[in-house]
PDB file of C-alpha atoms in Angstrom:
ATOM      1  CA  MET A1229      -3.122  15.901 -16.552  1.00 76.00           C
ATOM      2  CA  ARG A1230      -5.988  16.322 -14.146  1.00 83.00           C
ATOM      3  CA  SER A1231      -4.769  15.758 -10.673  1.00 88.00           C
ATOM      4  CA  VAL A1232      -1.244  15.543  -8.781  1.00 91.00           C
ATOM      5  CA  ARG A1233      -1.969  11.647  -8.917  1.00 92.00           C
ATOM      6  CA  ASP A1234      -1.101  11.611 -12.698  1.00 94.00           C
ATOM      7  CA  LEU A1235       1.743  13.817 -11.915  1.00 95.00           C
ATOM      8  CA  LYS A1236       3.192  11.077  -9.411  1.00 95.00           C
ATOM      9  CA  ILE A1237       2.514   8.181 -11.784  1.00 95.00           C
ATOM     10  CA  VAL A1238       4.425   9.745 -14.435  1.00 96.00           C
ATOM     11  CA  ARG A1239       7.266  10.677 -12.154  1.00 96.00           C
ATOM     12  CA  SER A1240       7.494   7.357 -10.575  1.00 95.00           C
ATOM     13  CA  LEU A1241       7.471   5.329 -13.464  1.00 96.00           C
ATOM     14  CA  ALA A1242      10.324   7.591 -15.130  1.00 96.00           C
ATOM     15  CA  ARG A1243      12.141   7.051 -12.011  1.00 95.00           C
ATOM     16  CA  HIS A1244      11.975   3.406 -11.670  1.00 95.00           C
ATOM     17  CA  ARG A1245      11.568   2.389 -15.506  1.00 95.00           C
ATOM     18  CA  ASN A1246       9.763  -0.430 -14.208  1.00 92.00           C
ATOM     19  CA  PHE A1247       5.734  -1.146 -13.496  1.00 93.00           C
ATOM     20  CA  ALA A1248       6.383  -3.527 -10.253  1.00 92.00           C
ATOM     21  CA  ARG A1249       8.813  -0.921  -8.297  1.00 93.00           C
ATOM     22  CA  ALA A1250       6.385   2.028  -9.572  1.00 94.00           C
ATOM     23  CA  SER A1251       3.487   0.061  -8.167  1.00 92.00           C
ATOM     24  CA  GLU A1252       4.980  -0.422  -5.272  1.00 92.00           C
ATOM     25  CA  GLU A1253       6.081   3.178  -4.392  1.00 92.00           C
ATOM     26  CA  LEU A1254       2.683   4.513  -5.416  1.00 91.00           C
ATOM     27  CA  ALA A1255       0.982   1.901  -3.238  1.00 88.00           C
ATOM     28  CA  MET A1256      -1.306   0.690  -6.084  1.00 89.00           C
ATOM     29  CA  SER A1257      -1.305  -2.836  -7.913  1.00 91.00           C
ATOM     30  CA  GLN A1258       0.303  -3.256 -11.388  1.00 91.00           C
ATOM     31  CA  PRO A1259      -3.041  -4.106 -13.365  1.00 92.00           C
ATOM     32  CA  ASN A1260      -4.384  -0.259 -11.896  1.00 92.00           C
ATOM     33  CA  LEU A1261      -1.135   1.406 -12.684  1.00 93.00           C
ATOM     34  CA  SER A1262      -1.117   0.085 -16.162  1.00 93.00           C
ATOM     35  CA  ARG A1263      -4.894   0.792 -16.499  1.00 94.00           C
ATOM     36  CA  ALA A1264      -4.185   4.320 -15.084  1.00 94.00           C
ATOM     37  CA  LEU A1265      -1.378   5.193 -17.512  1.00 95.00           C
ATOM     38  CA  ALA A1266      -3.143   4.076 -20.444  1.00 95.00           C
ATOM     39  CA  ARG A1267      -5.999   6.696 -19.165  1.00 94.00           C
ATOM     40  CA  LEU A1268      -3.546   9.364 -19.385  1.00 95.00           C
ATOM     41  CA  GLU A1269      -2.109   8.685 -22.778  1.00 95.00           C
ATOM     42  CA  GLU A1270      -5.734   8.635 -23.857  1.00 95.00           C
ATOM     43  CA  GLN A1271      -6.550  11.794 -22.414  1.00 93.00           C
ATOM     44  CA  ILE A1272      -3.317  13.674 -24.036  1.00 93.00           C
ATOM     45  CA  GLY A1273      -3.498  11.624 -26.895  1.00 95.00           C
ATOM     46  CA  ALA A1274       0.324  10.673 -27.380  1.00 96.00           C
ATOM     47  CA  PRO A1275       2.384   7.713 -25.263  1.00 96.00           C
ATOM     48  CA  LEU A1276       3.921   8.962 -22.510  1.00 96.00           C
ATOM     49  CA  PHE A1277       6.351   5.538 -22.089  1.00 96.00           C
ATOM     50  CA  GLU A1278       7.727   3.057 -24.548  1.00 95.00           C
ATOM     51  CA  ARG A1279       7.129  -0.299 -23.007  1.00 92.00           C
ATOM     52  CA  SER A1280       9.523  -3.580 -23.133  1.00 90.00           C
ATOM     53  CA  ARG A1281       9.165  -6.598 -21.681  1.00 85.00           C
ATOM     54  CA  THR A1282      11.310  -5.234 -18.771  1.00 86.00           C
ATOM     55  CA  SER A1283      11.442  -1.961 -18.970  1.00 91.00           C
ATOM     56  CA  VAL A1284       9.389   1.413 -19.626  1.00 94.00           C
ATOM     57  CA  LEU A1285      11.296   4.471 -20.992  1.00 95.00           C
ATOM     58  CA  PRO A1286       9.915   7.936 -21.097  1.00 96.00           C
ATOM     59  CA  THR A1287       8.998   9.536 -24.170  1.00 96.00           C
ATOM     60  CA  ALA A1288       9.359  13.260 -25.317  1.00 96.00           C
ATOM     61  CA  TYR A1289       5.708  13.871 -24.044  1.00 96.00           C
ATOM     62  CA  ALA A1290       6.648  12.372 -20.470  1.00 96.00           C
ATOM     63  CA  GLU A1291       9.843  14.570 -20.266  1.00 96.00           C
ATOM     64  CA  ILE A1292       7.542  17.563 -20.456  1.00 96.00           C
ATOM     65  CA  VAL A1293       5.719  16.470 -17.519  1.00 95.00           C
ATOM     66  CA  LEU A1294       8.944  15.757 -15.829  1.00 96.00           C
ATOM     67  CA  GLU A1295      10.535  19.101 -16.208  1.00 95.00           C
ATOM     68  CA  ARG A1296       7.436  20.984 -14.449  1.00 94.00           C
ATOM     69  CA  CYS A1297       6.019  18.092 -12.266  1.00 95.00           C
ATOM     70  CA  ASP A1298       8.185  18.386  -8.961  1.00 94.00           C
ATOM     71  CA  PRO A1299       7.524  21.574  -7.609  1.00 94.00           C
ATOM     72  CA  LEU A1300       3.520  20.916  -8.479  1.00 94.00           C
ATOM     73  CA  ILE A1301       3.626  17.831  -6.703  1.00 94.00           C
ATOM     74  CA  GLU A1302       5.722  19.403  -3.901  1.00 93.00           C
ATOM     75  CA  GLY A1303       3.265  22.270  -3.887  1.00 94.00           C
ATOM     76  CA  PHE A1304       0.262  19.939  -3.599  1.00 92.00           C
ATOM     77  CA  ASP A1305       1.630  17.690  -0.559  1.00 90.00           C
ATOM     78  CA  GLU A1306       2.525  20.724   1.296  1.00 91.00           C
ATOM     79  CA  ILE A1307      -1.119  21.901   1.198  1.00 92.00           C
ATOM     80  CA  ASN A1308      -2.178  19.013   2.419  1.00 88.00           C
ATOM     81  CA  ARG A1309       0.319  18.726   5.276  1.00 86.00           C
ATOM     82  CA  ALA A1310      -0.723  22.062   6.350  1.00 85.00           C
ATOM     83  CA  LEU A1311      -4.164  21.430   6.549  1.00 85.00           C
ATOM     84  CA  GLU A1312      -3.785  18.220   8.247  1.00 80.00           C
ATOM     85  CA  ALA A1313      -1.910  19.630  10.839  1.00 74.00           C
ATOM     86  CA  ARG A1314      -4.262  22.465  11.358  1.00 72.00           C
ATOM     87  CA  ARG A1315      -6.934  19.987  11.793  1.00 71.00           C
ATOM     88  CA  ILE A1316      -5.195  17.572  14.308  1.00 66.00           C
ATOM     89  CA  GLU A1317      -4.455  20.594  16.333  1.00 60.00           C
ATOM     90  CA  ALA A1318      -8.058  21.439  16.541  1.00 57.00           C
ATOM     91  CA  GLU A1319      -8.436  17.901  17.788  1.00 58.00           C
ATOM     92  CA  THR A1320      -8.068  15.978  21.122  1.00 56.00           C
ATOM     93  CA  GLY A1321      -7.416  12.445  22.191  1.00 68.00           C
ATOM     94  CA  PHE A1322      -5.108  10.318  19.875  1.00 77.00           C
ATOM     95  CA  ARG A1323      -4.967   9.150  16.312  1.00 81.00           C
ATOM     96  CA  ILE A1324      -3.968   6.333  14.853  1.00 82.00           C
ATOM     97  CA  SER A1325      -3.154   5.335  11.273  1.00 84.00           C
ATOM     98  CA  VAL A1326      -3.628   2.124  10.163  1.00 83.00           C
ATOM     99  CA  GLY A1327      -3.160   0.058   6.509  1.00 76.00           C
ATOM    100  CA  PRO A1328      -5.830  -1.571   4.955  1.00 69.00           C
ATOM    101  CA  TYR A1329      -5.007  -5.322   6.147  1.00 63.00           C
ATOM    102  CA  SER A1330      -4.141  -4.466   9.497  1.00 62.00           C
ATOM    103  CA  ALA A1331      -7.095  -2.478   9.965  1.00 50.00           C
ATOM    104  CA  VAL A1332      -9.213  -5.548   9.229  1.00 54.00           C
ATOM    105  CA  ALA A1333      -6.485  -7.642  11.076  1.00 55.00           C
ATOM    106  CA  VAL A1334      -6.267  -6.127  14.678  1.00 63.00           C
ATOM    107  CA  GLY A1335      -6.870  -2.076  14.034  1.00 54.00           C
ATOM    108  CA  VAL A1336     -10.622  -1.936  14.261  1.00 58.00           C
ATOM    109  CA  THR A1337     -10.788  -4.587  17.074  1.00 63.00           C
ATOM    110  CA  GLY A1338      -8.026  -2.879  19.322  1.00 64.00           C
ATOM    111  CA  PHE A1339      -9.737   0.525  18.862  1.00 65.00           C
ATOM    112  CA  LEU A1340     -13.276  -0.282  19.539  1.00 63.00           C
ATOM    113  CA  ALA A1341     -12.043  -2.387  22.813  1.00 68.00           C
ATOM    114  CA  HIS A1342      -9.766   0.774  24.033  1.00 60.00           C
ATOM    115  CA  LEU A1343     -12.888   2.839  23.734  1.00 60.00           C
ATOM    116  CA  THR A1344     -14.939   0.147  25.642  1.00 66.00           C
ATOM    117  CA  ALA A1345     -12.431   0.047  28.486  1.00 64.00           C
ATOM    118  CA  HIS A1346     -11.965   3.979  28.336  1.00 60.00           C
ATOM    119  CA  ARG A1347     -15.202   5.637  28.017  1.00 62.00           C
ATOM    120  CA  SER A1348     -13.752   8.994  28.376  1.00 60.00           C
ATOM    121  CA  ALA A1349     -10.981   8.529  25.622  1.00 61.00           C
ATOM    122  CA  ARG A1350     -11.610  10.178  22.284  1.00 69.00           C
ATOM    123  CA  GLY A1351      -9.823   8.862  19.508  1.00 73.00           C
ATOM    124  CA  GLN A1352      -9.511   8.699  15.629  1.00 76.00           C
ATOM    125  CA  LEU A1353      -8.586   5.856  13.349  1.00 77.00           C
ATOM    126  CA  VAL A1354      -7.722   6.230   9.918  1.00 81.00           C
ATOM    127  CA  THR A1355      -7.220   4.021   7.133  1.00 82.00           C
ATOM    128  CA  ARG A1356      -4.109   4.734   4.798  1.00 80.00           C
ATOM    129  CA  ASP A1357      -1.747   3.054   2.559  1.00 79.00           C
ATOM    130  CA  TRP A1358       1.417   1.856   4.149  1.00 75.00           C
ATOM    131  CA  ARG A1359       3.867   4.493   3.034  1.00 78.00           C
ATOM    132  CA  THR A1360       1.493   7.101   4.406  1.00 84.00           C
ATOM    133  CA  CYS A1361       0.854   5.488   7.841  1.00 82.00           C
ATOM    134  CA  LEU A1362       4.645   5.927   8.755  1.00 84.00           C
ATOM    135  CA  GLU A1363       4.742   9.570   7.099  1.00 86.00           C
ATOM    136  CA  ASP A1364       1.883  10.170   9.479  1.00 87.00           C
ATOM    137  CA  VAL A1365       3.890   9.320  12.531  1.00 87.00           C
ATOM    138  CA  LEU A1366       7.112  11.070  11.208  1.00 87.00           C
ATOM    139  CA  GLU A1367       5.323  14.204  10.759  1.00 87.00           C
ATOM    140  CA  ARG A1368       3.166  13.767  14.098  1.00 86.00           C
ATOM    141  CA  ARG A1369      -0.178  13.514  12.051  1.00 87.00           C
ATOM    142  CA  SER A1370      -0.582  10.645  14.300  1.00 86.00           C
ATOM    143  CA  ASP A1371       0.402   9.033  17.389  1.00 83.00           C
ATOM    144  CA  LEU A1372       0.671   5.226  16.259  1.00 82.00           C
ATOM    145  CA  ALA A1373       0.747   3.676  13.056  1.00 83.00           C
ATOM    146  CA  ILE A1374      -0.179  -0.125  12.514  1.00 81.00           C
ATOM    147  CA  THR A1375       1.218  -1.268   9.264  1.00 76.00           C
ATOM    148  CA  SER A1376       4.499  -3.393   8.025  1.00 70.00           C
ATOM    149  CA  THR A1377       6.916  -3.378  10.533  1.00 67.00           C
ATOM    150  CA  GLN A1378       9.647  -4.156   7.845  1.00 68.00           C
ATOM    151  CA  SER A1379       8.651  -0.988   6.118  1.00 68.00           C
ATOM    152  CA  ALA A1380       8.889   0.777   9.850  1.00 70.00           C
ATOM    153  CA  GLU A1381      12.068  -0.432  10.708  1.00 71.00           C
ATOM    154  CA  ALA A1382      14.259   1.296   7.888  1.00 73.00           C
ATOM    155  CA  PHE A1383      13.373   4.522   9.782  1.00 76.00           C
ATOM    156  CA  PRO A1384      15.828   4.521  13.064  1.00 76.00           C
ATOM    157  CA  GLU A1385      13.887   7.287  14.406  1.00 79.00           C
ATOM    158  CA  LEU A1386      10.570   4.757  14.776  1.00 78.00           C
ATOM    159  CA  GLU A1387      10.376   2.353  17.585  1.00 80.00           C
ATOM    160  CA  ALA A1388       8.265  -0.848  15.857  1.00 76.00           C
ATOM    161  CA  GLU A1389       6.714  -3.901  17.557  1.00 75.00           C
ATOM    162  CA  SER A1390       5.255  -6.854  15.991  1.00 72.00           C
ATOM    163  CA  LEU A1391       1.488  -7.639  17.046  1.00 67.00           C
ATOM    164  CA  GLY A1392      -0.678 -10.443  16.093  1.00 60.00           C
ATOM    165  CA  GLY A1393       0.970 -13.413  14.958  1.00 57.00           C
ATOM    166  CA  GLY A1394      -1.962 -15.686  14.684  1.00 57.00           C
ATOM    167  CA  PRO A1395      -2.921 -18.480  11.729  1.00 63.00           C
ATOM    168  CA  LEU A1396      -2.844 -17.418   8.059  1.00 67.00           C
ATOM    169  CA  ALA A1397      -6.560 -18.897   6.991  1.00 75.00           C
ATOM    170  CA  PHE A1398      -7.192 -20.531   3.581  1.00 79.00           C
ATOM    171  CA  PHE A1399     -10.588 -21.165   1.876  1.00 83.00           C
ATOM    172  CA  CYS A1400     -11.804 -23.137  -0.665  1.00 87.00           C
ATOM    173  CA  ALA A1401     -15.397 -24.322  -1.937  1.00 88.00           C
ATOM    174  CA  ARG A1402     -17.039 -27.002   0.480  1.00 89.00           C
ATOM    175  CA  THR A1403     -17.051 -29.183  -3.073  1.00 90.00           C
ATOM    176  CA  HIS A1404     -13.087 -28.339  -3.711  1.00 90.00           C
ATOM    177  CA  PRO A1405     -10.559 -31.605  -2.942  1.00 88.00           C
ATOM    178  CA  LEU A1406      -8.651 -29.846  -0.353  1.00 88.00           C
ATOM    179  CA  ALA A1407     -11.897 -29.390   1.600  1.00 89.00           C
ATOM    180  CA  GLN A1408     -12.358 -33.233   1.867  1.00 86.00           C
ATOM    181  CA  ALA A1409      -8.777 -33.959   3.332  1.00 85.00           C
ATOM    182  CA  GLU A1410      -8.532 -34.483   7.013  1.00 84.00           C
ATOM    183  CA  ARG A1411      -4.985 -33.214   7.077  1.00 87.00           C
ATOM    184  CA  ILE A1412      -3.447 -30.235   4.605  1.00 85.00           C
ATOM    185  CA  GLU A1413       0.472 -29.737   3.830  1.00 84.00           C
ATOM    186  CA  TRP A1414       1.989 -26.724   2.137  1.00 79.00           C
ATOM    187  CA  SER A1415       2.771 -28.954  -0.843  1.00 83.00           C
ATOM    188  CA  ASP A1416      -1.142 -29.993  -0.915  1.00 84.00           C
ATOM    189  CA  LEU A1417      -2.026 -25.986  -1.066  1.00 83.00           C
ATOM    190  CA  MET A1418       0.806 -25.844  -3.883  1.00 82.00           C
ATOM    191  CA  ARG A1419      -1.082 -28.021  -6.251  1.00 86.00           C
ATOM    192  CA  PHE A1420      -4.318 -25.752  -6.814  1.00 87.00           C
ATOM    193  CA  PRO A1421      -3.739 -22.141  -8.069  1.00 86.00           C
ATOM    194  CA  TRP A1422      -4.419 -19.164  -5.513  1.00 80.00           C
ATOM    195  CA  ALA A1423      -6.893 -16.242  -5.785  1.00 77.00           C
ATOM    196  CA  ASN A1424      -5.151 -13.351  -3.771  1.00 71.00           C
ATOM    197  CA  THR A1425      -4.552  -9.560  -3.648  1.00 63.00           C
ATOM    198  CA  VAL A1426      -1.156  -8.324  -4.537  1.00 60.00           C
ATOM    199  CA  LEU A1427       1.409  -9.366  -2.317  1.00 61.00           C
ATOM    200  CA  ARG A1428       4.620  -7.308  -1.270  1.00 58.00           C
ATOM    201  CA  PRO A1429       7.750  -9.192  -2.238  1.00 58.00           C
ATOM    202  CA  HIS A1430       9.112  -9.562   1.496  1.00 58.00           C
ATOM    203  CA  TRP A1431       5.724 -11.774   2.248  1.00 63.00           C
ATOM    204  CA  LEU A1432       7.225 -14.358  -0.210  1.00 64.00           C
ATOM    205  CA  ARG A1433       9.938 -15.411   2.192  1.00 66.00           C
ATOM    206  CA  PHE A1434       7.258 -17.307   4.291  1.00 67.00           C
ATOM    207  CA  LEU A1435       6.173 -19.117   1.133  1.00 73.00           C
ATOM    208  CA  PRO A1436       7.963 -22.460  -0.165  1.00 70.00           C
ATOM    209  CA  GLU A1437      10.374 -22.038  -2.929  1.00 71.00           C
ATOM    210  CA  ASP A1438       8.483 -24.036  -5.625  1.00 69.00           C
ATOM    211  CA  LEU A1439       5.065 -22.603  -5.520  1.00 71.00           C
ATOM    212  CA  GLY A1440       3.747 -24.948  -8.071  1.00 71.00           C
ATOM    213  CA  ALA A1441       0.146 -24.063  -9.612  1.00 71.00           C
ATOM    214  CA  ALA A1442      -0.386 -21.399  -6.756  1.00 66.00           C
ATOM    215  CA  GLY A1443       2.455 -19.130  -8.286  1.00 62.00           C
TER     216      GLY A1443
END
């Protein structure tokens, strides 16, 4: 184990017994999580989990890590919180935590527009994973977070408001059959495979039930 991230990977997989749920908690894709686990097992020279098609079970080697990891993780997180709090105390202005997708969609543009309109304003825009964005606001490290509203609504102490709502754009090659069509329906899009980043489960409710070739 070379970092606290390694400990969190073992703990999350043991807690959820499932790569999909663990990758959601760790804010990383399932392929990256699988590669990270394989790297850990190669480092220690022993399997940490027994894998089946539906679940993973911790081995005796993982149990050694699990018996000792909680205070180590909490101590590391506490150091980071203390360092972050002290750094913020020394700053003036406002601080916004923004998720990677939100940064591209609205975060950077809105932040620059505000600074342009208010020349004397001082602020900081930091890109974080969606879970850390919420923690920043809850622990008063940031004044505002721009991330998934569904995630924020799980915390009654936070006030959430939806932004944007613009069109969703799909891209294809100029020679693709879809590029030749005058009008495209959802059924047309489902006839072809998609290439996209990992979607969080709640995004699926915006898509048709039958994903066809896209799924």
